[in-house]
Coordinates of C-alpha atoms in Angstrom, one line a residue:
M81 CA -22.4 31.2 -8.8
K82 CA -19.0 32.8 -8.5
S83 CA -16.3 30.5 -10.0
L84 CA -13.8 30.3 -7.3
T85 CA -10.3 28.9 -7.8
P86 CA -10.9 26.0 -7.7
P87 CA -14.6 26.5 -8.4
F88 CA -17.1 25.3 -5.9
K89 CA -19.5 24.4 -8.7
A90 CA -17.8 21.0 -8.8
A91 CA -20.5 19.7 -6.6
I92 CA -23.2 20.0 -9.3
A93 CA -21.4 19.9 -12.6
I94 CA -23.3 17.0 -14.0
L95 CA -25.7 18.1 -16.7
A96 CA -27.8 17.4 -19.6
S97 CA -26.6 17.0 -23.1
A98 CA -29.4 19.1 -24.6
I99 CA -30.2 22.7 -23.9
P100 CA -33.3 22.9 -21.7
A101 CA -36.0 25.4 -22.2
A102 CA -34.4 28.7 -21.3
V103 CA -36.0 31.6 -19.5
T104 CA -37.3 34.4 -21.7
A105 CA -34.9 37.0 -22.9
T106 CA -36.8 39.7 -20.9
S107 CA -35.6 38.1 -17.7
F108 CA -32.1 39.2 -18.5
P109 CA -30.7 42.7 -18.3
Y110 CA -29.1 42.3 -21.7
A111 CA -29.9 40.4 -24.9
E112 CA -28.7 36.8 -24.6
P113 CA -25.7 36.0 -26.9
A114 CA -27.3 32.9 -28.3
F115 CA -24.2 31.9 -30.3
R116 CA -22.4 31.2 -27.1
Y117 CA -24.8 28.4 -26.3
R118 CA -24.3 26.8 -29.7
P119 CA -22.0 23.7 -30.0
F120 CA -18.6 24.5 -31.4
H121 CA -19.2 22.3 -34.5
K122 CA -22.3 24.4 -35.4
L123 CA -20.4 27.7 -35.4
D124 CA -19.3 29.0 -38.8
T125 CA -15.6 28.6 -39.7
T126 CA -14.8 32.2 -39.1
S127 CA -16.2 32.1 -35.6
Q128 CA -14.4 28.9 -34.8
N129 CA -11.1 30.4 -35.9
I130 CA -11.7 33.6 -33.8
A131 CA -12.7 31.6 -30.7
Q132 CA -9.6 29.3 -31.0
E133 CA -6.9 31.6 -32.3
K134 CA -7.9 34.9 -30.6
L135 CA -9.6 33.8 -27.4
G136 CA -7.9 30.5 -26.7
Y137 CA -10.9 28.3 -26.8
L138 CA -10.7 24.6 -27.5
E139 CA -13.7 22.8 -28.8
V140 CA -14.1 21.1 -25.4
T141 CA -13.9 24.5 -23.5
W142 CA -16.3 26.2 -25.8
N143 CA -18.8 23.3 -25.3
N144 CA -18.6 23.6 -21.5
H145 CA -19.5 27.0 -20.1
G146 CA -17.1 28.5 -17.6
L147 CA -14.2 26.2 -18.4
A148 CA -12.1 28.4 -20.7
P149 CA -9.4 30.6 -19.0
I150 CA -10.6 33.6 -21.0
E151 CA -14.0 33.4 -19.3
K152 CA -12.4 34.1 -15.9
K153 CA -11.6 37.6 -17.1
G154 CA -13.9 40.5 -16.9
W155 CA -14.0 42.9 -19.9
P156 CA -11.4 45.3 -18.5
A157 CA -8.9 42.5 -18.1
L158 CA -9.1 41.4 -21.7
T159 CA -6.4 42.6 -24.0
S160 CA -7.3 44.9 -26.9
N161 CA -7.0 42.0 -29.3
E162 CA -9.2 39.8 -27.1
R163 CA -11.8 42.5 -26.9
D164 CA -11.8 43.0 -30.6
A165 CA -12.2 39.2 -31.1
A166 CA -15.1 39.1 -28.6
V167 CA -16.8 42.0 -30.4
T168 CA -16.4 40.3 -33.8
L169 CA -18.1 37.2 -32.3
G170 CA -21.0 39.3 -31.2
F171 CA -20.2 40.3 -27.6
T172 CA -20.4 43.7 -26.0
Q173 CA -18.8 44.7 -22.7
A174 CA -22.2 44.3 -21.0
T175 CA -22.9 40.8 -22.4
W176 CA -19.4 39.6 -21.7
D177 CA -19.3 40.7 -18.1
C178 CA -22.8 39.4 -17.5
F179 CA -23.2 36.2 -19.5
I180 CA -19.6 35.1 -19.6
N181 CA -17.8 36.4 -16.5
H182 CA -20.9 37.0 -14.4
Y183 CA -19.0 39.9 -12.8
E184 CA -16.8 37.4 -10.9
Q185 CA -13.6 39.4 -11.5
Y186 CA -15.0 42.6 -9.9
S187 CA -14.6 43.5 -6.2
W188 CA -17.5 43.5 -3.8
E189 CA -17.7 47.3 -4.0
E190 CA -17.6 47.3 -7.8
L191 CA -20.6 44.9 -7.8
E192 CA -22.5 47.5 -5.9
E193 CA -21.5 50.2 -8.4
K194 CA -22.7 48.0 -11.2
G195 CA -26.0 47.4 -9.5
V196 CA -25.6 43.6 -9.3
Q197 CA -24.4 43.2 -5.7
E198 CA -28.0 42.9 -4.5
H199 CA -28.6 39.9 -6.8
Y200 CA -25.6 38.1 -5.3
I201 CA -26.9 38.9 -1.8
K202 CA -30.2 37.2 -2.7
L203 CA -28.2 34.2 -3.7
G204 CA -26.6 34.1 -0.2
W205 CA -23.3 35.9 -0.9
T206 CA -21.8 38.3 1.6
E207 CA -18.6 40.4 1.3
A208 CA -16.8 37.9 3.5
H209 CA -17.8 35.1 1.1
W210 CA -16.8 37.1 -1.9
N211 CA -13.4 37.9 -0.4
H212 CA -12.8 34.2 0.6
E213 CA -12.7 35.1 4.3
L214 CA -15.1 32.3 5.3
E215 CA -14.7 28.6 5.2
S216 CA -18.3 28.2 4.1
V217 CA -19.9 29.2 0.8
P218 CA -23.5 30.3 0.0
Y219 CA -25.9 27.4 0.1
T220 CA -27.0 28.1 -3.5
E221 CA -23.6 27.1 -4.7
G222 CA -24.5 23.5 -4.0
R223 CA -27.9 23.5 -5.8
W224 CA -29.1 22.7 -9.2
W225 CA -31.2 25.3 -11.1
D226 CA -34.4 23.4 -10.3
Q227 CA -33.5 23.5 -6.6
L228 CA -33.4 27.3 -6.5
T229 CA -36.4 29.2 -5.4
D230 CA -38.2 31.5 -7.8
N231 CA -36.6 34.5 -6.1
E232 CA -33.2 33.0 -6.4
K233 CA -33.7 32.2 -10.1
Q234 CA -34.8 35.8 -10.7
A235 CA -31.6 37.0 -8.9
A236 CA -29.5 34.6 -11.0
N237 CA -31.2 35.8 -14.2
K238 CA -30.0 39.4 -13.3
I239 CA -26.4 38.2 -13.4
C240 CA -27.2 36.3 -16.6
Y241 CA -27.5 32.8 -15.3
F242 CA -30.2 30.5 -16.5
E243 CA -30.5 26.7 -16.5
P244 CA -27.9 25.8 -19.2
N245 CA -25.0 27.9 -17.7
W246 CA -26.0 27.5 -14.0
D247 CA -26.0 23.7 -14.4
K248 CA -23.0 23.9 -16.8
L249 CA -24.5 22.5 -19.9
D250 CA -22.4 19.8 -21.8
M251 CA -22.8 20.6 -25.5
N252 CA -20.5 17.8 -26.7
S253 CA -22.2 15.3 -29.0
N254 CA -22.9 12.0 -27.2
P255 CA -24.8 9.3 -29.2
S256 CA -23.9 6.5 -26.8
F257 CA -25.9 5.1 -23.8
F258 CA -23.3 6.6 -21.4
P259 CA -24.4 9.9 -19.8
H260 CA -21.3 11.6 -21.3
P261 CA -18.9 10.9 -24.2
M262 CA -16.6 8.0 -23.2
P263 CA -12.9 9.1 -22.8
N264 CA -11.5 6.2 -24.8
F265 CA -7.9 7.4 -24.4
R266 CA -8.1 6.7 -20.6
Y267 CA -8.6 3.0 -21.3
V268 CA -5.3 2.6 -23.2
P269 CA -2.5 1.0 -21.1
W270 CA 0.4 3.2 -20.0
D271 CA 2.9 1.5 -22.2
E272 CA 0.7 2.2 -25.3
L273 CA 0.3 5.9 -24.6
S274 CA 2.2 8.4 -26.7
S275 CA 5.2 9.9 -25.0
V276 CA 3.3 13.3 -24.9
S277 CA 0.3 11.7 -23.1
R278 CA 2.6 9.9 -20.7
N279 CA 4.4 13.1 -19.9
I280 CA 1.1 14.9 -19.3
A281 CA -0.4 12.1 -17.2
G282 CA 2.8 11.6 -15.2
G283 CA 4.1 15.2 -14.9
M284 CA 0.9 17.1 -14.5
L285 CA -1.5 14.6 -12.9
N286 CA 1.0 12.5 -11.0
Y287 CA 0.0 9.2 -12.6
T288 CA 2.4 6.2 -12.5
Q289 CA 2.2 3.2 -14.7
S290 CA 0.5 1.3 -11.9
S291 CA -2.1 3.9 -11.0
W292 CA -2.9 4.6 -14.7
D293 CA -3.4 0.9 -15.5
N294 CA -5.5 0.3 -12.4
H295 CA -8.5 2.6 -12.5
G296 CA -9.3 4.3 -9.2
D297 CA -5.8 4.0 -7.6
A298 CA -4.6 7.5 -8.5
I299 CA -5.0 10.1 -5.8
V300 CA -6.0 12.6 -8.5
E301 CA -9.1 10.6 -9.3
K302 CA -10.4 11.2 -5.8
N303 CA -11.2 14.7 -6.7
T304 CA -13.9 16.3 -8.9
F305 CA -12.6 18.1 -12.0
L306 CA -13.2 21.6 -10.7
N307 CA -11.4 20.7 -7.5
L308 CA -8.2 19.6 -9.2
K309 CA -5.3 21.9 -8.8
P310 CA -5.0 24.3 -11.7
E311 CA -2.0 22.4 -13.2
Q312 CA -3.9 19.1 -12.9
R313 CA -7.0 20.6 -14.5
E314 CA -4.9 21.9 -17.4
G315 CA -3.3 18.5 -17.8
A316 CA -6.7 16.8 -17.7
I317 CA -8.0 19.1 -20.5
E318 CA -4.9 18.5 -22.6
L319 CA -5.5 14.7 -22.3
G320 CA -9.1 15.3 -23.4
F321 CA -11.1 15.4 -20.2
Y322 CA -13.6 18.1 -19.1
T323 CA -15.8 18.5 -16.1
H324 CA -18.4 15.9 -17.0
T325 CA -16.2 13.2 -18.4
W326 CA -13.8 13.5 -15.4
D327 CA -16.5 13.5 -12.7
C328 CA -18.4 10.7 -14.3
F329 CA -15.7 8.3 -15.7
M330 CA -12.9 9.1 -13.3
N331 CA -14.5 10.1 -10.0
H332 CA -17.9 8.5 -10.5
Y333 CA -19.3 11.3 -8.3
L334 CA -17.7 9.8 -5.2
S335 CA -16.8 13.3 -4.0
Y336 CA -20.2 14.7 -4.2
F337 CA -22.4 15.6 -1.2
W338 CA -25.8 13.8 -1.0
S339 CA -27.6 17.1 -1.5
S340 CA -25.9 17.4 -4.9
F341 CA -27.6 14.3 -6.3
H342 CA -30.5 15.3 -8.4
E343 CA -33.1 13.7 -10.7
D344 CA -31.5 10.8 -12.7
L345 CA -28.3 10.9 -10.7
K346 CA -30.3 10.6 -7.5
V347 CA -32.2 7.7 -9.0
A348 CA -28.9 5.9 -9.8
I349 CA -27.5 6.3 -6.3
V350 CA -30.7 5.2 -4.6
T351 CA -31.1 2.2 -7.0
L352 CA -27.7 1.0 -5.9
G353 CA -29.0 1.0 -2.3
W354 CA -27.4 4.1 -1.0
D355 CA -29.2 6.5 1.4
E356 CA -28.1 9.8 2.9
D357 CA -26.9 8.2 6.2
M358 CA -24.8 5.6 4.4
W359 CA -23.3 8.2 2.1
A360 CA -22.4 10.4 5.0
N361 CA -21.0 7.6 7.2
D362 CA -17.9 7.0 5.1
G363 CA -18.1 3.3 4.7
D364 CA -19.5 2.3 8.1
M365 CA -22.6 1.0 6.3
I366 CA -22.8 0.1 2.7
P367 CA -25.5 -1.3 0.4
A368 CA -25.5 -4.9 -0.9
S369 CA -24.6 -3.8 -4.4
E370 CA -21.1 -2.9 -3.1
G371 CA -20.4 -6.6 -2.5
K372 CA -21.4 -7.7 -5.9
I373 CA -19.4 -8.3 -9.1
W374 CA -20.9 -6.8 -12.3
D375 CA -22.5 -10.0 -13.4
D376 CA -24.5 -10.3 -10.2
L377 CA -26.0 -6.9 -10.4
S378 CA -29.6 -6.7 -11.4
P379 CA -30.5 -4.9 -14.8
E380 CA -31.7 -1.9 -12.7
E381 CA -28.4 -1.8 -10.7
K382 CA -26.4 -2.0 -13.9
A383 CA -28.4 0.9 -15.4
A384 CA -27.7 2.9 -12.2
A385 CA -24.0 2.1 -12.4
T386 CA -24.0 3.1 -16.1
R387 CA -25.4 6.5 -15.1
L388 CA -22.3 6.8 -12.9
C389 CA -20.0 5.8 -15.9
Y390 CA -19.1 2.4 -14.7
F391 CA -18.8 -0.7 -16.9
K392 CA -18.0 -4.3 -16.1
E393 CA -14.2 -4.1 -16.2
I394 CA -14.1 -1.0 -14.1
W395 CA -16.7 -2.2 -11.6
D396 CA -14.8 -5.4 -11.2
S397 CA -11.5 -3.6 -10.8
E398 CA -9.8 -5.3 -13.6
P399 CA -6.5 -3.7 -14.8
I400 CA -6.7 -2.1 -18.2
T401 CA -3.9 -4.5 -19.4
Q402 CA -6.3 -7.4 -19.0
W403 CA -9.0 -6.0 -21.4
Y404 CA -6.9 -4.2 -24.0
D405 CA -6.2 -5.8 -27.4
Y406 CA -2.6 -4.8 -28.1
N407 CA -2.8 -6.2 -31.7
A408 CA -6.0 -4.3 -32.6
G409 CA -5.0 -1.2 -30.5
K410 CA -8.3 -0.9 -28.7
N411 CA -9.9 -2.0 -25.4
T412 CA -12.2 -5.1 -25.5
A413 CA -14.7 -3.6 -23.1
V414 CA -17.7 -1.6 -24.0
T415 CA -17.1 1.1 -26.6
A416 CA -18.5 4.6 -26.8
D417 CA -20.5 3.9 -29.9
G418 CA -21.5 0.4 -28.8
P419 CA -25.2 -0.7 -28.5
L420 CA -26.9 -1.0 -25.2
P421 CA -26.6 -4.5 -23.6
K422 CA -30.0 -5.9 -23.0
D423 CA -29.3 -6.5 -19.3
I424 CA -29.1 -2.8 -18.6
N425 CA -32.5 -1.5 -17.8
L426 CA -32.5 2.3 -18.4
E427 CA -36.2 2.4 -17.9
I428 CA -35.6 3.2 -14.3
F429 CA -35.0 6.8 -15.6
Q430 CA -38.4 7.0 -17.3
E431 CA -39.8 9.6 -14.9
T432 CA -36.7 11.8 -14.5
G433 CA -35.2 11.5 -18.0
Y434 CA -31.6 10.5 -18.6
V435 CA -28.9 13.2 -19.1
G436 CA -30.8 15.3 -21.6
K437 CA -33.3 12.7 -22.8
A438 CA -36.8 13.8 -21.8
P439 CA -38.9 11.8 -19.3
G440 CA -40.8 9.1 -21.0
S441 CA -38.2 8.7 -23.8
V442 CA -35.8 6.5 -22.0
G443 CA -35.5 2.7 -22.4
A444 CA -34.3 -0.1 -24.6
E445 CA -36.2 1.3 -27.6
V446 CA -34.0 4.4 -27.7
Y447 CA -30.9 2.4 -28.3
T448 CA -29.8 -0.7 -30.3
V449 CA -29.8 -3.6 -27.9
V450 CA -27.5 -6.6 -28.0
G451 CA -27.5 -9.9 -26.1
L452 CA -24.8 -9.9 -23.4
S453 CA -23.7 -7.2 -21.0
A454 CA -20.7 -5.1 -21.9
G455 CA -22.0 -2.7 -19.4
T456 CA -21.1 -0.1 -16.9
S457 CA -20.2 0.0 -13.2
H458 CA -17.8 -0.2 -10.2
K459 CA -18.0 -0.1 -6.5
L460 CA -18.7 3.2 -4.7
T461 CA -17.2 2.1 -1.4
S462 CA -14.3 4.2 -0.4
S463 CA -12.5 5.6 2.6
L464 CA -13.0 9.1 1.2
V465 CA -13.4 12.0 3.5
V466 CA -15.0 15.1 1.9
V467 CA -14.1 18.4 3.4
I468 CA -15.0 21.9 2.4
L469 CA -12.0 24.2 1.8
S470 CA -12.0 27.8 2.6
M471 CA -12.7 28.6 -1.0
G472 CA -15.7 26.3 -0.9
A473 CA -14.3 23.6 -3.1
F474 CA -14.7 19.9 -2.4
L475 CA -11.4 18.1 -1.7
V476 CA -11.3 14.3 -1.2
F477 CA -8.5 12.5 0.7

């Protein structure tokens, strides 16, 4: 699970909104720093201030493991002030290097000296992989925690991975029926954005007025969050995105390999009619859902599209300017805190659960239901070609 630059873990960075049952503390070589897996708003004020002012965390980067620049540093690379701040929060050199950096900044030889190289080897790593000398990456990099073998999980535990941080837990609050918090700022027309937001979107993410107002047109949206160039990723964070909101609402998982689809996400893709051959054939064959407008989708297909962060206006490729109320200053499509339209049948996720909601607890009774669809979905068809770069990241052209 080495976070390359850009990190390969883009392929499976779709996770639950609630912390799953963790492995026992005895599985780790050091005591788990439980405070690091606590949502930012639940930290005391002193800890919040230290995290932000001394270690450079934002609320969004604290709530998503592995996203903050400070976590790319091993303990020796921290400044004395950063080390002091980390100690005040409750870290030691051992817990920082293991739970936060996972020894990623160390050389292959140093991994052996620290006694952790063998664990990376069990996860498929070789010296050539570690030094970016191969175009491939270990197969475990494309697997969810539940897809690892028991031996692989044990090896991951020894470098302080467990389900929440392996699957990159999203700790942001999300009361809506979308799988992740809706980035409302993205559904504001270009000419209504602040000058700061326009400068970031245009200067760092290469948006134009046309590509911003027409969702899916921008080249940058063809990539997963972790596969964006560093400057683009920084710009996306400044706008308010993070791994899960970008991959879901911007990319809709179009850049993912079939093997990366898991549980409720797999249910969604299959419900829309996709199979592995179709997904791999780059548009030669497509399911019937791709030819439907939103209103013609079945309740089950709308639920599947909702899991992929689509809603009617996006599925139907309507420009933002057509569904934005300039007088009220908000979009007229579905809202993040809006009730679940009754023609979206989330019960298709009863067996797998739905982004943090346990199996058997999904369906209309979980949400307030209203009469007409204000739903979620857009077409998956694309001429995308996914390639694996030498660093193991997915890049989509």
